[in-house]
Amino acid sequence: MPSKINVAVVGLGTCAQAVHLPMLQRRHDRFHLSAVVDVSPRRLREAAEKWGMDEKRRYGSVKDLMAAVRSKDVELDAVVFSADGVKGEDILQIIKRGIPVLVEPPVAYGTEELQAIAEFERMAGRPLVMLAYGALYDSSVRLLVDENQARDLRSLEFETLMPASSVMHGKHHVTSAAYDLPSEQRIARRESLKEAVEKGAGPGANQRDRDIYVKGLLTGLLAQLALLRSTYGPLVELHGVRHWPEQVIPGSIEVLGALEKGVHVRLVWHYLPFAPEFHDAIRFVTNRRQGRVELPHTADLDTRGSFTFTQKSDGAIVTSERLSEFSPAYGLHEAFYAFAAKGKEPSYGLTEALEDLEVARAVLGELALVEGRDINAEPEPEPESEGAGAEQESRGHGAEAREGSTVVAENPLTETPIVSAPEPAEGEFAAVSSKGAEEGEVEISEQSAPVQAERSEAKNASGNEPSEA
């Protein structure tokens, strides 16, 4: 393969314009932008003009792009897939031609869709999908692992503060979201996404569960799980989970657990639309030192992470700091080049994504279990009469599950019997074990004023504005 590879970008939303297109342009020694794809005619036109793509290299769908590849109208070695919505069918079209793909997560909303892609990759006999978690490629993360062995770690705490998209991406002057699709196509896309989310969250999940799943767990928790996996391994024990405030989606999510090497971890993810800046940090404590890793957002193209630690040296307390060699955005696209041009296995692919998606569903299951619900249970049939008596009876069962009863389930990660306590008071955890989208596409049921304020400010907690791409 030549030293420079031909790349197409699918989905010209915020992530594409703030991260991928600028980096592909900067690294013109590595990449040649051969085509762009977006289902929105207006966004396709505006973004393509901004990035110097003539009409011959613009496509309205992955299907049209693949047709151009077959007819040899486009030379294509790799694809950056940053579109929102249901992605499985489009990704399969690409990898069935043997073209490697860098995908903005999540790849899928449920394990069934993800398994279909993974099965084809397995049949192909080589990795074809890489997930775009930029923080994995910040060298400060590698310093953390190289200088602190797992057996010496007492604890790891990972906290993310996610502000509104405008805070993280405003300086990139992203073209506005476009809603110019025919109504039939918009409805079909919305229904497809709704079906995928309902199937992914589980038949027993309610609308609130699904909102937390999409806007909090798939957006925030999966990124934290991916980074932890790249350091000391996957989360294998789930000790406690909680979400707050109750009426705010996605709000804040906290997870307590342990990694496969016995390292105890605490994950906290906050969505605060009015916060002034993005914050991502890992705090660690070992037998002899303590410190932190600070990670910039991938859209901060030139900002590098840092590794800081404090320890005793010759009787004195010494604090040292080291900066990363390059930014997460730079490291991500270097890894993408090695993956696409040289066949190097990605740090995080479909196998890892499947395992962590199961963890996210387990967390969702425990949040629902506290309220006496099982997300995997088929919903009960509607009663013939829904008068005041039926409503009161339903409320009574919910109160009993929350306030008095003990819910017995299986450990979501080890399949051993566990007991989940009643709903915790404010500031307490939901006990799990005694040991160790597009924004706007998923309809929200009744919302309080705080929820609406958070939604109105938020473009999309993952960084993509609501668009049809």
GROMACS .gro file of C-alpha atoms in nm:
model
  469
    1MET     CA    1   0.000   0.000   0.000
    2PRO     CA    2   0.130   0.352  -0.078
    3SER     CA    3   0.262   0.577   0.197
    4LYS     CA    4  -0.046   0.799   0.159
    5ILE     CA    5  -0.389   0.633   0.185
    6ASN     CA    6  -0.721   0.743   0.035
    7VAL     CA    7  -0.986   0.811   0.299
    8ALA     CA    8  -1.358   0.889   0.288
    9VAL     CA    9  -1.542   1.057   0.575
   10VAL     CA   10  -1.899   0.939   0.634
   11GLY     CA   11  -2.109   1.182   0.838
   12LEU     CA   12  -2.008   1.549   0.834
   13GLY     CA   13  -2.131   1.646   1.179
   14THR     CA   14  -1.945   1.792   1.473
   15CYS     CA   15  -1.690   1.514   1.527
   16ALA     CA   16  -1.597   1.508   1.160
   17GLN     CA   17  -1.553   1.884   1.132
   18ALA     CA   18  -1.389   1.938   1.470
   19VAL     CA   19  -1.156   1.637   1.478
   20HIS     CA   20  -1.124   1.411   1.175
   21LEU     CA   21  -1.128   1.650   0.880
   22PRO     CA   22  -0.875   1.888   1.042
   23MET     CA   23  -0.642   1.599   1.130
   24LEU     CA   24  -0.669   1.440   0.785
   25GLN     CA   25  -0.582   1.777   0.636
   26ARG     CA   26  -0.290   1.832   0.874
   27ARG     CA   27  -0.152   1.487   0.808
   28HIS     CA   28  -0.153   1.522   0.431
   29ASP     CA   29   0.162   1.312   0.432
   30ARG     CA   30  -0.049   1.019   0.555
   31PHE     CA   31  -0.399   1.078   0.418
   32HIS     CA   32  -0.572   1.193   0.102
   33LEU     CA   33  -0.938   1.289   0.144
   34SER     CA   34  -1.099   1.119  -0.154
   35ALA     CA   35  -1.472   1.148  -0.072
   36VAL     CA   36  -1.726   1.279   0.180
   37VAL     CA   37  -2.071   1.140   0.259
   38ASP     CA   38  -2.375   1.288   0.434
   39VAL     CA   39  -2.747   1.221   0.399
   40SER     CA   40  -2.828   1.591   0.443
   41PRO     CA   41  -2.788   1.771   0.108
   42ARG     CA   42  -2.733   2.108   0.277
   43ARG     CA   43  -2.473   1.986   0.524
   44LEU     CA   44  -2.300   1.786   0.250
   45ARG     CA   45  -2.278   2.097   0.033
   46GLU     CA   46  -2.170   2.338   0.308
   47ALA     CA   47  -1.913   2.108   0.469
   48ALA     CA   48  -1.773   1.994   0.134
   49GLU     CA   49  -1.727   2.353   0.022
   50LYS     CA   50  -1.555   2.438   0.350
   51TRP     CA   51  -1.312   2.148   0.311
   52GLY     CA   52  -1.253   2.187  -0.062
   53MET     CA   53  -1.436   1.880  -0.192
   54ASP     CA   54  -1.577   1.920  -0.544
   55GLU     CA   55  -1.917   1.777  -0.639
   56LYS     CA   56  -1.770   1.464  -0.797
   57ARG     CA   57  -1.641   1.355  -0.456
   58ARG     CA   58  -1.966   1.412  -0.262
   59TYR     CA   59  -2.210   1.129  -0.193
   60GLY     CA   60  -2.549   1.114  -0.025
   61SER     CA   61  -2.517   0.762   0.115
   62VAL     CA   62  -2.273   0.481   0.186
   63LYS     CA   63  -2.450   0.280  -0.083
   64ASP     CA   64  -2.364   0.547  -0.342
   65LEU     CA   65  -2.005   0.560  -0.218
   66MET     CA   66  -1.964   0.183  -0.247
   67ALA     CA   67  -2.111   0.193  -0.598
   68ALA     CA   68  -1.847   0.451  -0.691
   69VAL     CA   69  -1.577   0.225  -0.544
   70ARG     CA   70  -1.700  -0.071  -0.748
   71SER     CA   71  -1.704   0.136  -1.066
   72LYS     CA   72  -1.356   0.267  -0.978
   73ASP     CA   73  -1.474   0.627  -0.976
   74VAL     CA   74  -1.326   0.657  -0.627
   75GLU     CA   75  -1.005   0.510  -0.487
   76LEU     CA   76  -1.063   0.415  -0.126
   77ASP     CA   77  -0.830   0.253   0.127
   78ALA     CA   78  -1.010   0.341   0.452
   79VAL     CA   79  -1.317   0.515   0.594
   80VAL     CA   80  -1.375   0.743   0.892
   81PHE     CA   81  -1.734   0.677   1.003
   82SER     CA   82  -1.866   0.961   1.218
   83ALA     CA   83  -2.236   0.955   1.133
   84ASP     CA   84  -2.503   0.927   1.401
   85GLY     CA   85  -2.794   0.687   1.415
   86VAL     CA   86  -2.802   0.316   1.333
   87LYS     CA   87  -2.469   0.227   1.171
   88GLY     CA   88  -2.455  -0.150   1.136
   89GLU     CA   89  -2.577  -0.189   0.778
   90ASP     CA   90  -2.354   0.090   0.647
   91ILE     CA   91  -2.047  -0.043   0.828
   92LEU     CA   92  -2.111  -0.391   0.689
   93GLN     CA   93  -2.132  -0.251   0.335
   94ILE     CA   94  -1.789  -0.098   0.381
   95ILE     CA   95  -1.604  -0.385   0.547
   96LYS     CA   96  -1.752  -0.639   0.302
   97ARG     CA   97  -1.529  -0.472   0.046
   98GLY     CA   98  -1.231  -0.525   0.276
   99ILE     CA   99  -1.207  -0.155   0.363
  100PRO     CA  100  -1.101  -0.082   0.724
  101VAL     CA  101  -1.315   0.165   0.920
  102LEU     CA  102  -1.249   0.404   1.207
  103VAL     CA  103  -1.585   0.444   1.384
  104GLU     CA  104  -1.699   0.712   1.625
  105PRO     CA  105  -1.860   0.513   1.909
  106PRO     CA  106  -2.096   0.365   1.981
  107VAL     CA  107  -2.078   0.123   1.689
  108ALA     CA  108  -2.420  -0.015   1.783
  109TYR     CA  109  -2.693   0.023   2.042
  110GLY     CA  110  -2.724  -0.347   2.117
  111THR     CA  111  -2.517  -0.663   2.119
  112GLU     CA  112  -2.709  -0.827   1.833
  113GLU     CA  113  -2.619  -0.554   1.584
  114LEU     CA  114  -2.260  -0.545   1.710
  115GLN     CA  115  -2.226  -0.922   1.689
  116ALA     CA  116  -2.335  -0.919   1.324
  117ILE     CA  117  -2.048  -0.686   1.238
  118ALA     CA  118  -1.803  -0.882   1.454
  119GLU     CA  119  -1.906  -1.210   1.289
  120PHE     CA  120  -1.820  -1.079   0.944
  121GLU     CA  121  -1.489  -0.945   1.072
  122ARG     CA  122  -1.415  -1.289   1.217
  123MET     CA  123  -1.492  -1.452   0.881
  124ALA     CA  124  -1.266  -1.202   0.706
  125GLY     CA  125  -0.980  -1.317   0.926
  126ARG     CA  126  -0.845  -0.971   1.010
  127PRO     CA  127  -0.950  -0.663   1.205
  128LEU     CA  128  -1.160  -0.423   0.999
  129VAL     CA  129  -1.313  -0.196   1.263
  130MET     CA  130  -1.134   0.038   1.503
  131LEU     CA  131  -1.314   0.259   1.756
  132ALA     CA  132  -1.222   0.628   1.780
  133TYR     CA  133  -1.140   0.664   2.149
  134GLY     CA  134  -0.869   0.929   2.130
  135ALA     CA  135  -0.766   0.918   2.497
  136LEU     CA  136  -0.633   0.564   2.451
  137TYR     CA  137  -0.352   0.705   2.239
  138ASP     CA  138  -0.235   0.978   2.478
  139SER     CA  139   0.111   0.872   2.596
  140SER     CA  140   0.041   0.989   2.952
  141VAL     CA  141  -0.189   0.688   2.982
  142ARG     CA  142   0.100   0.462   2.887
  143LEU     CA  143   0.319   0.634   3.148
  144LEU     CA  144   0.059   0.549   3.412
  145VAL     CA  145   0.084   0.179   3.327
  146ASP     CA  146   0.459   0.166   3.276
  147GLU     CA  147   0.536   0.329   3.611
  148ASN     CA  148   0.265   0.172   3.829
  149GLN     CA  149   0.222  -0.204   3.836
  150ALA     CA  150  -0.126  -0.338   3.900
  151ARG     CA  151  -0.019  -0.522   4.215
  152ASP     CA  152   0.086  -0.190   4.373
  153LEU     CA  153  -0.237  -0.004   4.296
  154ARG     CA  154  -0.473   0.060   4.585
  155SER     CA  155  -0.736   0.240   4.378
  156LEU     CA  156  -0.816   0.415   4.049
  157GLU     CA  157  -1.072   0.694   4.015
  158PHE     CA  158  -1.181   0.815   3.673
  159GLU     CA  159  -1.393   1.131   3.654
  160THR     CA  160  -1.528   1.301   3.342
  161LEU     CA  161  -1.707   1.634   3.329
  162MET     CA  162  -1.885   1.676   2.996
  163PRO     CA  163  -2.008   2.027   2.907
  164ALA     CA  164  -2.231   2.122   2.615
  165SER     CA  165  -2.101   2.058   2.266
  166SER     CA  166  -2.057   2.431   2.202
  167VAL     CA  167  -1.795   2.449   2.479
  168MET     CA  168  -1.583   2.171   2.328
  169HIS     CA  169  -1.632   2.240   1.958
  170GLY     CA  170  -1.730   2.607   1.925
  171LYS     CA  171  -1.385   2.721   1.816
  172HIS     CA  172  -1.399   2.491   1.513
  173HIS     CA  173  -1.690   2.684   1.356
  174VAL     CA  174  -1.882   2.371   1.263
  175THR     CA  175  -2.155   2.420   1.003
  176SER     CA  176  -2.502   2.411   1.156
  177ALA     CA  177  -2.709   2.094   1.171
  178ALA     CA  178  -2.944   2.045   0.878
  179TYR     CA  179  -3.293   1.895   0.879
  180ASP     CA  180  -3.363   1.894   0.507
  181LEU     CA  181  -3.451   1.529   0.447
  182PRO     CA  182  -3.796   1.435   0.316
  183SER     CA  183  -4.032   1.365   0.603
  184GLU     CA  184  -4.068   0.998   0.508
  185GLN     CA  185  -3.694   0.947   0.527
  186ARG     CA  186  -3.669   1.133   0.855
  187ILE     CA  187  -3.947   0.922   1.007
  188ALA     CA  188  -3.785   0.600   0.883
  189ARG     CA  189  -3.449   0.696   1.035
  190ARG     CA  190  -3.612   0.792   1.362
  191GLU     CA  191  -3.809   0.469   1.384
  192SER     CA  192  -3.499   0.265   1.301
  193LEU     CA  193  -3.307   0.433   1.581
  194LYS     CA  194  -3.595   0.394   1.825
  195GLU     CA  195  -3.618   0.022   1.747
  196ALA     CA  196  -3.242  -0.026   1.788
  197VAL     CA  197  -3.239   0.153   2.124
  198GLU     CA  198  -3.540  -0.040   2.255
  199LYS     CA  199  -3.382  -0.369   2.154
  200GLY     CA  200  -3.043  -0.271   2.296
  201ALA     CA  201  -3.171  -0.149   2.632
  202GLY     CA  202  -3.395  -0.452   2.678
  203PRO     CA  203  -3.767  -0.528   2.657
  204GLY     CA  204  -3.826  -0.439   3.022
  205ALA     CA  205  -3.658  -0.097   3.002
  206ASN     CA  206  -3.875   0.211   3.025
  207GLN     CA  207  -3.817   0.542   2.849
  208ARG     CA  208  -3.606   0.680   3.133
  209ASP     CA  209  -3.384   0.370   3.121
  210ARG     CA  210  -3.337   0.412   2.748
  211ASP     CA  211  -3.246   0.779   2.785
  212ILE     CA  212  -2.983   0.701   3.049
  213TYR     CA  213  -2.854   0.416   2.833
  214VAL     CA  214  -2.805   0.627   2.520
  215LYS     CA  215  -2.715   0.967   2.662
  216GLY     CA  216  -2.512   0.853   2.963
  217LEU     CA  217  -2.384   0.496   2.943
  218LEU     CA  218  -2.311   0.468   2.570
  219THR     CA  219  -2.185   0.826   2.556
  220GLY     CA  220  -1.981   0.845   2.875
  221LEU     CA  221  -1.931   0.515   3.055
  222LEU     CA  222  -1.813   0.324   2.745
  223ALA     CA  223  -1.532   0.575   2.691
  224GLN     CA  224  -1.417   0.530   3.049
  225LEU     CA  225  -1.435   0.151   3.024
  226ALA     CA  226  -1.231   0.160   2.704
  227LEU     CA  227  -0.956   0.366   2.867
  228LEU     CA  228  -0.946   0.147   3.177
  229ARG     CA  229  -0.927  -0.164   2.960
  230SER     CA  230  -0.627  -0.019   2.779
  231THR     CA  231  -0.447   0.031   3.111
  232TYR     CA  232  -0.511  -0.246   3.363
  233GLY     CA  233  -0.777  -0.457   3.193
  234PRO     CA  234  -1.156  -0.482   3.179
  235LEU     CA  235  -1.407  -0.426   3.456
  236VAL     CA  236  -1.498  -0.772   3.588
  237GLU     CA  237  -1.674  -0.693   3.916
  238LEU     CA  238  -1.961  -0.452   3.966
  239HIS     CA  239  -2.001  -0.337   4.327
  240GLY     CA  240  -2.238  -0.041   4.311
  241VAL     CA  241  -2.409   0.199   4.071
  242ARG     CA  242  -2.610   0.517   4.101
  243HIS     CA  243  -2.761   0.794   3.891
  244TRP     CA  244  -2.860   1.142   4.004
  245PRO     CA  245  -3.044   1.382   4.000
  246GLU     CA  246  -3.346   1.161   3.944
  247GLN     CA  247  -3.525   1.400   3.707
  248VAL     CA  248  -3.222   1.495   3.496
  249ILE     CA  249  -3.110   1.294   3.194
  250PRO     CA  250  -2.829   1.204   3.146
  251GLY     CA  251  -2.726   1.369   3.473
  252SER     CA  252  -2.446   1.202   3.669
  253ILE     CA  253  -2.355   0.833   3.678
  254GLU     CA  254  -2.126   0.660   3.927
  255VAL     CA  255  -1.996   0.303   3.911
  256LEU     CA  256  -1.789   0.113   4.167
  257GLY     CA  257  -1.614  -0.207   4.068
  258ALA     CA  258  -1.289  -0.393   4.021
  259LEU     CA  259  -1.067  -0.480   3.726
  260GLU     CA  260  -0.948  -0.830   3.644
  261LYS     CA  261  -0.624  -0.781   3.839
  262GLY     CA  262  -0.813  -0.685   4.154
  263VAL     CA  263  -0.770  -0.309   4.117
  264HIS     CA  264  -1.065  -0.127   4.270
  265VAL     CA  265  -1.207   0.150   4.053
  266ARG     CA  266  -1.457   0.432   4.077
  267LEU     CA  267  -1.600   0.578   3.758
  268VAL     CA  268  -1.791   0.907   3.764
  269TRP     CA  269  -1.938   1.076   3.457
  270HIS     CA  270  -2.120   1.411   3.478
  271TYR     CA  271  -2.309   1.586   3.201
  272LEU     CA  272  -2.316   1.956   3.298
  273PRO     CA  273  -2.422   2.162   2.996
  274PHE     CA  274  -2.335   2.496   3.158
  275ALA     CA  275  -1.987   2.391   3.274
  276PRO     CA  276  -1.705   2.612   3.140
  277GLU     CA  277  -1.478   2.335   3.012
  278PHE     CA  278  -1.428   1.963   2.955
  279HIS     CA  279  -1.248   1.772   3.228
  280ASP     CA  280  -1.113   1.416   3.214
  281ALA     CA  281  -0.881   1.280   3.483
  282ILE     CA  282  -0.762   0.953   3.636
  283ARG     CA  283  -0.648   0.964   3.999
  284PHE     CA  284  -0.442   0.675   4.132
  285VAL     CA  285  -0.307   0.563   4.467
  286THR     CA  286  -0.030   0.304   4.504
  287ASN     CA  287   0.170   0.174   4.797
  288ARG     CA  288   0.435   0.442   4.751
  289ARG     CA  289   0.292   0.723   4.540
  290GLN     CA  290  -0.021   0.904   4.433
  291GLY     CA  291  -0.097   1.105   4.125
  292ARG     CA  292  -0.321   1.179   3.831
  293VAL     CA  293  -0.346   1.172   3.455
  294GLU     CA  294  -0.513   1.474   3.294
  295LEU     CA  295  -0.656   1.416   2.948
  296PRO     CA  296  -0.773   1.682   2.700
  297HIS     CA  297  -1.074   1.640   2.475
  298THR     CA  298  -0.990   1.497   2.133
  299ALA     CA  299  -1.122   1.817   1.972
  300ASP     CA  300  -0.839   2.008   2.142
  301LEU     CA  301  -0.617   1.908   1.856
  302ASP     CA  302  -0.290   2.045   1.994
  303THR     CA  303  -0.339   1.994   2.367
  304ARG     CA  304  -0.139   1.716   2.529
  305GLY     CA  305  -0.221   1.518   2.839
  306SER     CA  306  -0.008   1.511   3.153
  307PHE     CA  307   0.107   1.254   3.407
  308THR     CA  308   0.172   1.388   3.760
  309PHE     CA  309   0.276   1.192   4.068
  310THR     CA  310   0.394   1.261   4.422
  311GLN     CA  311   0.627   1.037   4.622
  312LYS     CA  312   0.905   1.042   4.880
  313SER     CA  313   1.258   1.067   4.749
  314ASP     CA  314   1.560   1.083   4.982
  315GLY     CA  315   1.333   1.180   5.268
  316ALA     CA  316   1.168   1.466   5.078
  317ILE     CA  317   0.823   1.478   4.920
  318VAL     CA  318   0.868   1.533   4.547
  319THR     CA  319   0.605   1.602   4.280
  320SER     CA  320   0.694   1.533   3.918
  321GLU     CA  321   0.501   1.610   3.599
  322ARG     CA  322   0.548   1.481   3.245
  323LEU     CA  323   0.366   1.595   2.934
  324SER     CA  324   0.252   1.355   2.664
  325GLU     CA  325   0.453   1.338   2.344
  326PHE     CA  326   0.150   1.436   2.135
  327SER     CA  327  -0.222   1.509   2.161
  328PRO     CA  328  -0.495   1.240   2.167
  329ALA     CA  329  -0.613   1.356   1.823
  330TYR     CA  330  -0.265   1.313   1.676
  331GLY     CA  331  -0.216   0.974   1.841
  332LEU     CA  332  -0.557   0.850   1.728
  333HIS     CA  333  -0.493   0.926   1.363
  334GLU     CA  334  -0.142   0.783   1.375
  335ALA     CA  335  -0.295   0.461   1.509
  336PHE     CA  336  -0.562   0.477   1.238
  337TYR     CA  337  -0.293   0.501   0.972
  338ALA     CA  338  -0.107   0.202   1.117
  339PHE     CA  339  -0.435   0.009   1.125
  340ALA     CA  340  -0.544   0.095   0.771
  341ALA     CA  341  -0.210   0.107   0.589
  342LYS     CA  342  -0.008  -0.156   0.775
  343GLY     CA  343  -0.272  -0.389   0.915
  344LYS     CA  344  -0.177  -0.328   1.278
  345GLU     CA  345  -0.440  -0.458   1.517
  346PRO     CA  346  -0.626  -0.171   1.688
  347SER     CA  347  -0.602  -0.116   2.062
  348TYR     CA  348  -0.979  -0.120   2.082
  349GLY     CA  349  -1.192  -0.310   1.831
  350LEU     CA  350  -1.516  -0.505   1.814
  351THR     CA  351  -1.422  -0.774   2.067
  352GLU     CA  352  -1.355  -0.514   2.333
  353ALA     CA  353  -1.661  -0.313   2.231
  354LEU     CA  354  -1.887  -0.617   2.275
  355GLU     CA  355  -1.757  -0.691   2.623
  356ASP     CA  356  -1.790  -0.332   2.742
  357LEU     CA  357  -2.138  -0.298   2.593
  358GLU     CA  358  -2.242  -0.590   2.812
  359VAL     CA  359  -2.101  -0.406   3.114
  360ALA     CA  360  -2.300  -0.094   3.021
  361ARG     CA  361  -2.617  -0.303   2.999
  362ALA     CA  362  -2.535  -0.459   3.336
  363VAL     CA  363  -2.507  -0.112   3.490
  364LEU     CA  364  -2.841  -0.016   3.335
  365GLY     CA  365  -2.991  -0.337   3.468
  366GLU     CA  366  -2.879  -0.259   3.822
  367LEU     CA  367  -3.015   0.096   3.806
  368ALA     CA  368  -3.352  -0.046   3.701
  369LEU     CA  369  -3.338  -0.330   3.954
  370VAL     CA  370  -3.329  -0.082   4.241
  371GLU     CA  371  -3.673   0.031   4.125
  372GLY     CA  372  -3.799  -0.326   4.110
  373ARG     CA  373  -3.773  -0.368   3.733
  374ASP     CA  374  -3.585  -0.616   3.513
  375ILE     CA  375  -3.473  -0.471   3.179
  376ASN     CA  376  -3.456  -0.821   3.030
  377ALA     CA  377  -3.812  -0.915   3.126
  378GLU     CA  378  -4.087  -0.901   2.867
  379PRO     CA  379  -4.336  -0.626   2.954
  380GLU     CA  380  -4.659  -0.742   3.111
  381PRO     CA  381  -4.974  -0.711   2.895
  382GLU     CA  382  -5.182  -0.400   2.948
  383PRO     CA  383  -5.481  -0.456   3.181
  384GLU     CA  384  -5.823  -0.441   3.018
  385SER     CA  385  -5.932  -0.161   3.248
  386GLU     CA  386  -5.702   0.114   3.364
  387GLY     CA  387  -5.919   0.293   3.616
  388ALA     CA  388  -5.810   0.459   3.934
  389GLY     CA  389  -5.795   0.125   4.113
  390ALA     CA  390  -5.556  -0.027   3.859
  391GLU     CA  391  -5.339   0.282   3.872
  392GLN     CA  392  -5.328   0.273   4.251
  393GLU     CA  393  -5.240  -0.097   4.245
  394SER     CA  394  -4.955  -0.029   4.002
  395ARG     CA  395  -4.824   0.248   4.223
  396GLY     CA  396  -4.844   0.024   4.525
  397HIS     CA  397  -4.626  -0.244   4.363
  398GLY     CA  398  -4.367   0.018   4.268
  399ALA     CA  399  -4.357   0.157   4.620
  400GLU     CA  400  -4.318  -0.191   4.763
  401ALA     CA  401  -4.026  -0.267   4.532
  402ARG     CA  402  -3.853   0.058   4.616
  403GLU     CA  403  -3.916   0.089   4.986
  404GLY     CA  404  -3.953  -0.250   5.143
  405SER     CA  405  -3.858  -0.547   4.934
  406THR     CA  406  -3.520  -0.698   4.858
  407VAL     CA  407  -3.462  -0.777   4.493
  408VAL     CA  408  -3.272  -1.097   4.417
  409ALA     CA  409  -3.088  -1.114   4.086
  410GLU     CA  410  -2.771  -1.250   3.931
  411ASN     CA  411  -2.440  -1.072   3.938
  412PRO     CA  412  -2.438  -0.900   3.596
  413LEU     CA  413  -2.070  -0.972   3.538
  414THR     CA  414  -2.014  -1.307   3.713
  415GLU     CA  415  -2.364  -1.463   3.700
  416THR     CA  416  -2.353  -1.548   4.070
  417PRO     CA  417  -2.656  -1.478   4.290
  418ILE     CA  418  -2.654  -1.135   4.450
  419VAL     CA  419  -2.892  -0.928   4.655
  420SER     CA  420  -2.976  -0.574   4.554
  421ALA     CA  421  -3.080  -0.345   4.836
  422PRO     CA  422  -3.383  -0.116   4.827
  423GLU     CA  423  -3.342   0.219   4.658
  424PRO     CA  424  -3.068   0.412   4.840
  425ALA     CA  425  -3.121   0.741   5.006
  426GLU     CA  426  -2.955   1.043   4.852
  427GLY     CA  427  -2.578   1.005   4.869
  428GLU     CA  428  -2.587   0.625   4.897
  429PHE     CA  429  -2.515   0.358   4.639
  430ALA     CA  430  -2.731   0.091   4.486
  431ALA     CA  431  -2.567  -0.227   4.614
  432VAL     CA  432  -2.483  -0.472   4.339
  433SER     CA  433  -2.247  -0.715   4.505
  434SER     CA  434  -2.087  -0.749   4.842
  435LYS     CA  435  -1.757  -0.800   4.670
  436GLY     CA  436  -1.560  -0.719   4.426
  437ALA     CA  437  -2.750   0.947   1.922
  438GLU     CA  438  -2.852   1.163   1.790
  439GLU     CA  439  -2.978   1.408   2.044
  440GLY     CA  440  -3.348   1.449   1.987
  441GLU     CA  441  -3.391   1.122   1.796
  442VAL     CA  442  -3.495   0.930   2.107
  443GLU     CA  443  -3.816   1.077   2.236
  444ILE     CA  444  -3.827   1.175   2.602
  445SER     CA  445  -4.138   1.117   2.804
  446GLU     CA  446  -4.251   1.367   3.068
  447GLN     CA  447  -3.962   1.593   3.163
  448SER     CA  448  -3.904   1.833   3.444
  449ALA     CA  449  -3.773   2.182   3.384
  450PRO     CA  450  -3.412   2.078   3.467
  451VAL     CA  451  -3.428   1.805   3.203
  452GLN     CA  452  -3.555   2.041   2.938
  453ALA     CA  453  -3.290   2.297   3.026
  454GLU     CA  454  -3.019   2.035   2.995
  455ARG     CA  455  -3.155   1.912   2.661
  456SER     CA  456  -3.198   2.259   2.516
  457GLU     CA  457  -2.837   2.346   2.596
  458ALA     CA  458  -2.697   2.010   2.488
  459LYS     CA  459  -2.631   1.943   2.123
  460ASN     CA  460  -2.520   1.591   2.201
  461ALA     CA  461  -2.316   1.478   2.501
  462SER     CA  462  -2.094   1.273   2.274
  463GLY     CA  463  -1.998   1.575   2.068
  464ASN     CA  464  -2.225   1.542   1.765
  465GLU     CA  465  -2.494   1.796   1.698
  466PRO     CA  466  -2.836   1.658   1.611
  467SER     CA  467  -2.825   1.602   1.239
  468GLU     CA  468  -2.945   1.357   0.984
  469ALA     CA  469  -2.590   1.242   0.912
   0.00000   0.00000   0.00000
